[in-house]
Short mmCIF file of C-alpha atoms and ligand atoms in Angstrom, two decimals:
data_model
loop_
_atom_site.label_atom_id
_atom_site.label_comp_id
_atom_site.label_asym_id
_atom_site.label_seq_id
_atom_site.Cartn_x
_atom_site.Cartn_y
_atom_site.Cartn_z
CA MET L 1 22.74 -7.76 1.99
CA PHE L 2 18.80 -8.67 0.33
CA ALA L 3 17.77 -8.01 -3.05
CA ALA L 4 14.06 -5.90 -3.26
CA LEU L 5 11.48 -6.33 -5.85
CA ASP L 6 8.84 -3.69 -5.71
CA ILE L 7 5.78 -4.50 -8.33
CA GLY L 8 2.84 -2.30 -9.30
CA GLY L 9 0.59 -1.58 -12.08
CA THR L 10 2.61 1.25 -13.10
CA LYS L 11 6.66 0.53 -12.39
CA ILE L 12 8.16 -2.03 -11.19
CA ALA L 13 11.57 -1.50 -9.26
CA GLY L 14 14.52 -2.87 -7.54
CA ALA L 15 17.35 -2.50 -5.43
CA LEU L 16 19.93 -4.18 -3.36
CA VAL L 17 19.35 -3.15 0.30
CA ASP L 18 21.51 -3.66 3.26
CA SER L 19 21.35 -5.46 6.35
CA ALA L 20 20.23 -1.29 8.28
CA GLY L 21 17.41 -1.21 5.69
CA ALA L 22 19.73 1.85 2.97
CA LEU L 23 18.81 1.04 -0.62
CA GLY L 24 21.25 0.93 -3.50
CA HIS L 25 21.42 0.13 -6.99
CA ARG L 26 18.29 1.39 -7.41
CA VAL L 27 16.37 0.09 -10.88
CA GLN L 28 13.12 1.13 -12.00
CA LEU L 29 11.09 0.30 -15.12
CA PRO L 30 7.25 0.88 -16.40
CA THR L 31 4.94 -2.03 -15.99
CA PRO L 32 3.54 -3.00 -19.36
CA ALA L 33 0.52 -3.88 -17.48
CA ARG L 34 -1.52 -4.17 -20.56
CA GLU L 35 0.53 -6.35 -22.35
CA SER L 36 0.49 -10.87 -21.45
CA GLY L 37 1.93 -12.18 -18.51
CA ALA L 38 5.01 -13.39 -20.04
CA ALA L 39 5.56 -9.85 -21.10
CA VAL L 40 5.24 -7.95 -17.15
CA LEU L 41 7.61 -11.12 -16.21
CA ALA L 42 10.21 -10.32 -18.37
CA VAL L 43 10.44 -6.85 -17.53
CA VAL L 44 10.56 -8.27 -13.55
CA HIS L 45 13.77 -10.65 -14.81
CA ARG L 46 15.19 -7.26 -16.77
CA VAL L 47 15.38 -5.65 -13.13
CA LEU L 48 16.53 -8.93 -11.54
CA ASP L 49 19.36 -8.58 -14.31
CA ARG L 50 20.15 -5.26 -13.98
CA LEU L 51 20.72 -5.90 -9.72
CA ALA L 52 22.79 -9.38 -10.58
CA ALA L 53 25.16 -7.10 -12.86
CA ALA L 54 26.18 -5.15 -9.40
CA PRO L 55 29.34 -6.13 -7.91
CA GLU L 56 27.35 -6.23 -4.30
CA TRP L 57 25.20 -9.25 -5.71
CA ALA L 58 27.50 -11.84 -4.62
CA ALA L 59 26.43 -10.58 -0.81
CA VAL L 60 22.94 -11.19 -1.26
CA THR L 61 21.33 -13.66 1.00
CA ALA L 62 17.82 -13.57 -0.28
CA VAL L 63 15.14 -11.70 -2.89
CA GLY L 64 11.94 -10.07 -1.30
CA ILE L 65 9.13 -9.06 -3.43
CA GLY L 66 6.20 -6.82 -2.73
CA SER L 67 3.82 -7.02 -5.00
CA ALA L 68 0.13 -5.70 -5.64
CA GLY L 69 -2.44 -7.85 -4.69
CA PRO L 70 -4.15 -9.95 -4.01
CA VAL L 71 -1.68 -12.21 -3.16
CA ASP L 72 -1.61 -16.29 -2.37
CA LEU L 73 1.20 -16.41 0.13
CA ALA L 74 0.54 -20.69 0.36
CA HIS L 75 0.92 -21.06 -3.39
CA GLY L 76 3.47 -17.83 -4.26
CA THR L 77 0.76 -16.75 -6.47
CA VAL L 78 -0.16 -13.14 -7.40
CA SER L 79 -3.32 -11.59 -9.06
CA PRO L 80 -2.55 -7.93 -9.17
CA VAL L 81 -6.24 -6.16 -9.73
CA ASN L 82 -3.84 -3.76 -12.19
CA ILE L 83 -2.13 -6.20 -14.27
CA PRO L 84 -4.77 -8.50 -15.81
CA GLY L 85 -2.09 -10.80 -17.42
CA TRP L 86 -1.27 -12.15 -14.27
CA ARG L 87 -3.94 -14.07 -12.48
CA GLU L 88 -2.32 -16.56 -9.72
CA PHE L 89 0.59 -15.98 -11.58
CA PRO L 90 3.32 -17.74 -9.89
CA LEU L 91 5.64 -14.98 -9.17
CA THR L 92 7.59 -16.78 -6.41
CA ALA L 93 8.57 -19.72 -8.64
CA GLU L 94 9.68 -17.22 -11.72
CA VAL L 95 11.73 -15.14 -9.65
CA ALA L 96 13.59 -18.23 -7.96
CA ALA L 97 14.02 -19.65 -11.65
CA HIS L 98 15.88 -16.68 -12.48
CA PRO L 99 19.97 -17.77 -13.33
CA ALA L 100 21.08 -15.20 -11.13
CA VAL L 101 18.94 -15.97 -7.88
CA GLY L 102 20.14 -19.71 -7.85
CA ALA L 103 19.32 -21.19 -4.44
CA ARG L 104 18.83 -17.71 -2.68
CA ARG L 105 15.48 -17.86 -0.52
CA VAL L 106 12.60 -15.71 -1.79
CA ALA L 107 9.72 -14.44 0.18
CA LEU L 108 6.79 -12.80 -1.37
CA ALA L 109 4.13 -10.27 0.41
CA GLY L 110 1.25 -7.97 -0.74
CA ASP L 111 2.28 -4.54 -0.85
CA GLY L 112 0.31 -3.63 2.05
CA VAL L 113 2.48 -5.81 4.16
CA ALA L 114 5.60 -4.88 2.78
CA MET L 115 4.71 -1.33 3.61
CA ALA L 116 4.13 -2.18 6.97
CA ALA L 117 7.27 -4.24 7.27
CA ALA L 118 8.67 -1.27 6.08
CA GLU L 119 7.32 1.77 8.02
CA HIS L 120 7.62 -0.75 11.30
CA TRP L 121 11.71 -1.33 10.41
CA ARG L 122 12.59 2.02 9.65
CA GLY L 123 9.66 4.39 9.67
CA ALA L 124 6.64 5.85 11.44
CA ALA L 125 5.58 2.31 13.11
CA ARG L 126 9.20 1.94 14.15
CA GLY L 127 9.08 0.81 17.83
CA ALA L 128 5.52 0.00 17.83
CA ALA L 129 4.40 -3.47 18.69
CA ASP L 130 1.14 -3.23 17.27
CA ALA L 131 0.03 -0.71 14.31
CA LEU L 132 -1.90 -0.48 11.54
CA CYS L 133 -0.26 0.65 8.21
CA LEU L 134 -2.08 2.22 5.16
CA VAL L 135 -1.51 3.27 2.08
CA VAL L 136 -3.83 5.40 0.64
CA SER L 137 -3.24 6.11 -3.13
CA THR L 138 -5.14 4.90 -6.43
CA GLY L 139 -6.38 2.17 -4.04
CA VAL L 140 -6.32 1.53 0.16
CA GLY L 141 -4.11 -1.04 0.77
CA ALA L 142 -2.47 -2.00 4.76
CA GLY L 143 -0.75 -4.28 6.72
CA LEU L 144 -0.74 -5.21 10.24
CA VAL L 145 2.03 -5.20 13.04
CA LEU L 146 0.82 -7.41 15.99
CA ASP L 147 2.76 -8.44 18.83
CA GLY L 148 6.20 -7.00 17.18
CA ALA L 149 5.73 -8.67 14.14
CA VAL L 150 4.38 -8.00 10.88
CA ARG L 151 1.34 -10.47 10.49
CA PRO L 152 0.57 -11.55 6.79
CA GLY L 153 -1.82 -13.87 7.26
CA PRO L 154 -2.16 -17.76 5.67
CA SER L 155 -2.90 -15.98 2.54
CA GLY L 156 -0.38 -13.12 2.65
CA ASN L 157 -3.49 -10.27 2.63
CA ALA L 158 -4.22 -9.89 6.36
CA GLY L 159 -5.16 -6.31 7.34
CA HIS L 160 -6.46 -4.95 3.70
CA LEU L 161 -8.49 -2.37 5.04
CA GLY L 162 -9.09 -1.22 1.52
CA HIS L 163 -11.89 -3.93 1.26
CA ILE L 164 -13.61 -3.91 4.41
CA THR L 165 -17.43 -2.84 4.39
CA VAL L 166 -17.55 0.51 5.81
CA GLU L 167 -21.35 1.32 4.28
CA LEU L 168 -23.76 -0.99 4.09
CA ASP L 169 -25.65 -0.25 0.74
CA GLY L 170 -22.86 1.28 -0.81
CA GLU L 171 -21.65 0.76 -4.14
CA PRO L 172 -20.65 -2.47 -5.63
CA CYS L 173 -17.12 -2.88 -5.72
CA PRO L 174 -15.13 -4.75 -8.15
CA CYS L 175 -14.20 -7.19 -5.55
CA GLY L 176 -17.49 -8.53 -5.43
CA SER L 177 -18.47 -6.78 -2.26
CA ARG L 178 -20.11 -3.67 -1.90
CA GLY L 179 -19.43 -0.26 0.34
CA CYS L 180 -15.55 -1.00 0.68
CA LEU L 181 -13.22 1.91 2.23
CA GLU L 182 -11.37 1.85 -1.02
CA GLY L 183 -14.46 2.69 -2.85
CA ILE L 184 -14.96 5.71 -0.70
CA ALA L 185 -11.13 6.58 0.21
CA SER L 186 -8.89 5.75 -2.37
CA GLY L 187 -7.73 9.11 -4.31
CA THR L 188 -9.80 7.77 -7.20
CA ALA L 189 -12.74 7.97 -5.47
CA ILE L 190 -11.98 11.07 -3.90
CA ALA L 191 -11.99 12.79 -7.47
CA ARG L 192 -14.93 10.94 -8.81
CA ARG L 193 -17.06 12.25 -5.65
CA ALA L 194 -15.93 15.21 -6.28
CA LEU L 195 -16.15 15.61 -9.69
CA GLY L 196 -19.67 14.11 -9.20
CA GLU L 197 -20.72 16.52 -6.94
CA GLY L 198 -19.91 19.18 -9.52
CA TRP L 199 -16.22 20.44 -8.54
CA ARG L 200 -14.49 21.04 -11.88
CA PRO L 201 -10.70 21.78 -11.72
CA ALA L 202 -8.69 24.81 -12.97
CA GLY L 203 -6.43 22.64 -14.49
CA GLU L 204 -5.84 19.54 -17.07
CA ASP L 205 -5.28 17.54 -13.23
CA ARG L 206 -8.76 16.32 -12.27
CA SER L 207 -7.18 13.56 -9.55
CA ALA L 208 -7.35 13.58 -6.04
CA ARG L 209 -4.21 15.95 -5.85
CA ALA L 210 -6.02 18.71 -7.60
CA VAL L 211 -9.12 18.02 -5.45
CA ALA L 212 -6.81 18.21 -2.36
CA VAL L 213 -5.47 21.73 -3.42
CA ASP L 214 -9.00 23.12 -3.61
CA ALA L 215 -10.00 21.53 -0.45
CA ALA L 216 -6.96 23.19 1.10
CA ALA L 217 -8.15 26.53 -0.75
CA GLY L 218 -11.68 26.05 0.81
CA HIS L 219 -13.80 24.98 -2.04
CA PRO L 220 -16.42 23.16 -0.09
CA VAL L 221 -17.41 20.44 -2.80
CA ALA L 222 -13.76 19.26 -2.72
CA ALA L 223 -13.35 19.51 1.04
CA ALA L 224 -16.45 17.51 1.58
CA ALA L 225 -15.11 14.68 -0.81
CA PHE L 226 -11.98 14.60 1.53
CA ASP L 227 -14.07 14.81 4.41
CA ARG L 228 -16.24 11.46 3.35
CA ALA L 229 -13.08 9.55 2.78
CA ALA L 230 -11.39 10.74 6.05
CA ARG L 231 -14.94 9.42 7.40
CA ALA L 232 -14.75 6.48 5.82
CA LEU L 233 -10.87 6.07 6.81
CA ALA L 234 -11.88 6.56 10.54
CA ALA L 235 -14.41 3.96 10.64
CA GLY L 236 -12.17 1.61 9.44
CA ILE L 237 -9.30 2.60 11.56
CA ALA L 238 -11.76 2.60 14.26
CA ALA L 239 -12.93 -1.12 13.86
CA THR L 240 -9.58 -2.25 13.28
CA ALA L 241 -8.33 -0.90 16.54
CA ALA L 242 -11.25 -2.04 18.35
CA LEU L 243 -10.91 -5.66 16.58
CA VAL L 244 -6.90 -5.90 17.62
CA ASP L 245 -6.25 -3.24 20.19
CA LEU L 246 -3.35 -1.24 18.32
CA ARG L 247 -2.56 2.48 19.16
CA ARG L 248 -0.56 3.19 16.42
CA VAL L 249 -1.61 4.37 12.98
CA VAL L 250 0.50 5.13 10.06
CA ILE L 251 -1.08 6.65 7.09
CA GLY L 252 1.27 7.26 3.57
CA GLY L 253 0.19 7.16 -0.10
CA GLY L 254 -0.45 10.12 -2.25
CA VAL L 255 -3.85 10.82 -0.88
CA ALA L 256 -2.24 11.02 2.67
CA THR L 257 0.24 14.24 1.15
CA ALA L 258 -2.87 16.03 0.96
CA GLY L 259 -1.83 16.64 4.98
CA PRO L 260 -4.35 18.53 6.74
CA VAL L 261 -7.09 18.21 4.30
CA LEU L 262 -7.22 14.66 5.09
CA PHE L 263 -5.75 14.33 8.42
CA ASP L 264 -8.04 16.98 10.32
CA PRO L 265 -11.15 15.54 9.34
CA LEU L 266 -9.83 12.35 10.32
CA ALA L 267 -9.08 13.17 13.67
CA ARG L 268 -12.24 14.79 14.08
CA HIS L 269 -14.47 11.72 12.77
CA LEU L 270 -11.95 9.00 14.84
CA ASP L 271 -13.45 11.37 18.10
CA ARG L 272 -16.67 9.97 17.18
CA TYR L 273 -16.15 6.24 15.67
CA ALA L 274 -13.20 5.37 18.13
CA ALA L 275 -15.23 5.68 20.76
CA LEU L 276 -14.25 3.09 23.83
CA PRO L 277 -11.98 3.79 25.93
CA TYR L 278 -8.77 1.52 24.66
CA VAL L 279 -9.30 2.75 21.28
CA ARG L 280 -9.71 6.48 22.35
CA GLY L 281 -6.71 8.96 21.24
CA LEU L 282 -4.98 6.57 18.28
CA ASP L 283 -1.40 7.80 17.72
CA VAL L 284 -2.13 8.43 13.91
CA ARG L 285 0.95 9.42 11.86
CA ARG L 286 2.22 10.49 8.68
CA ALA L 287 4.37 7.46 6.77
CA GLU L 288 7.90 8.26 6.98
CA LEU L 289 9.21 5.95 3.70
CA GLY L 290 7.26 7.62 0.95
CA THR L 291 8.00 5.67 -2.26
CA ASP L 292 10.77 3.85 -0.95
CA ALA L 293 8.62 1.78 1.56
CA GLY L 294 7.93 -0.82 -0.84
CA LEU L 295 11.54 -1.74 -1.60
CA ILE L 296 12.45 -1.34 1.74
CA GLY L 297 9.63 -3.79 2.70
CA ALA L 298 9.99 -6.10 0.54
CA ALA L 299 14.21 -6.37 2.33
CA ALA L 300 12.14 -6.41 5.43
CA LEU L 301 10.26 -10.02 4.51
CA CYS L 302 13.83 -11.45 4.03
CA ARG L 303 15.05 -10.24 7.64
ZN1 ZN Y 1 -13.75 -4.27 -2.67
#
């Protein structure tokens, strides 16, 4: 049995996960993302306290952590963009220092890598020797499965598709580059684009979810914002497929729940951008694990 932690800018989740990948003893607390690094760590320890109180804790052999990135596996540190109190924060050591963890191994990965590990173990990338798994939500994260194994890379950020440039002279990105995929295809970017082009929501919700509803109803500006996001995703996916020679692509996250509004234009644009014979006809699938992917992936890191 493994203990899994999924650390993001809005929530810190934990669970005990058995060797088949089934989740038990879930705990979830809000992330005090605007508070000090110590305050965020205190919540992580509170989640561990509750997991350790379960009778099954005695069977736990390792602790896996999927964290918002970037992460630095070489040093066991994380610097999540949306948790300003954590910069080069020694998360692995701080989790290992929790009294209940004791001598158990602690494994860390970025959330994109964790999602790829989860989908490869129990989800839509199961059985694929090579796969690209993306999370399209407030940001765009991703992870790679190559030659049958998840490839975190030396720093733990391999496959981080959200920050490859798909528009050479595009907008500056908070990461320091410009024209990044995340700046066009994230839910945040889709809503910003739609609002900027004159879309107005019918209700209070100004998020990509509301844009998706209107796009599905045929609103041209809303549909155009999704089409642009799908085009950027297609360019990034086609480039990745060309680079590492993979067939399977798994897409999850809140924006993917838009369904055909995203996936139909994505298929159309992939037809154009993935043109070489070995990248034609990519097998694009919806992620299967939803919001559990972070926890299942954190456990998968321990296997
Ligand atoms: Zn960027």
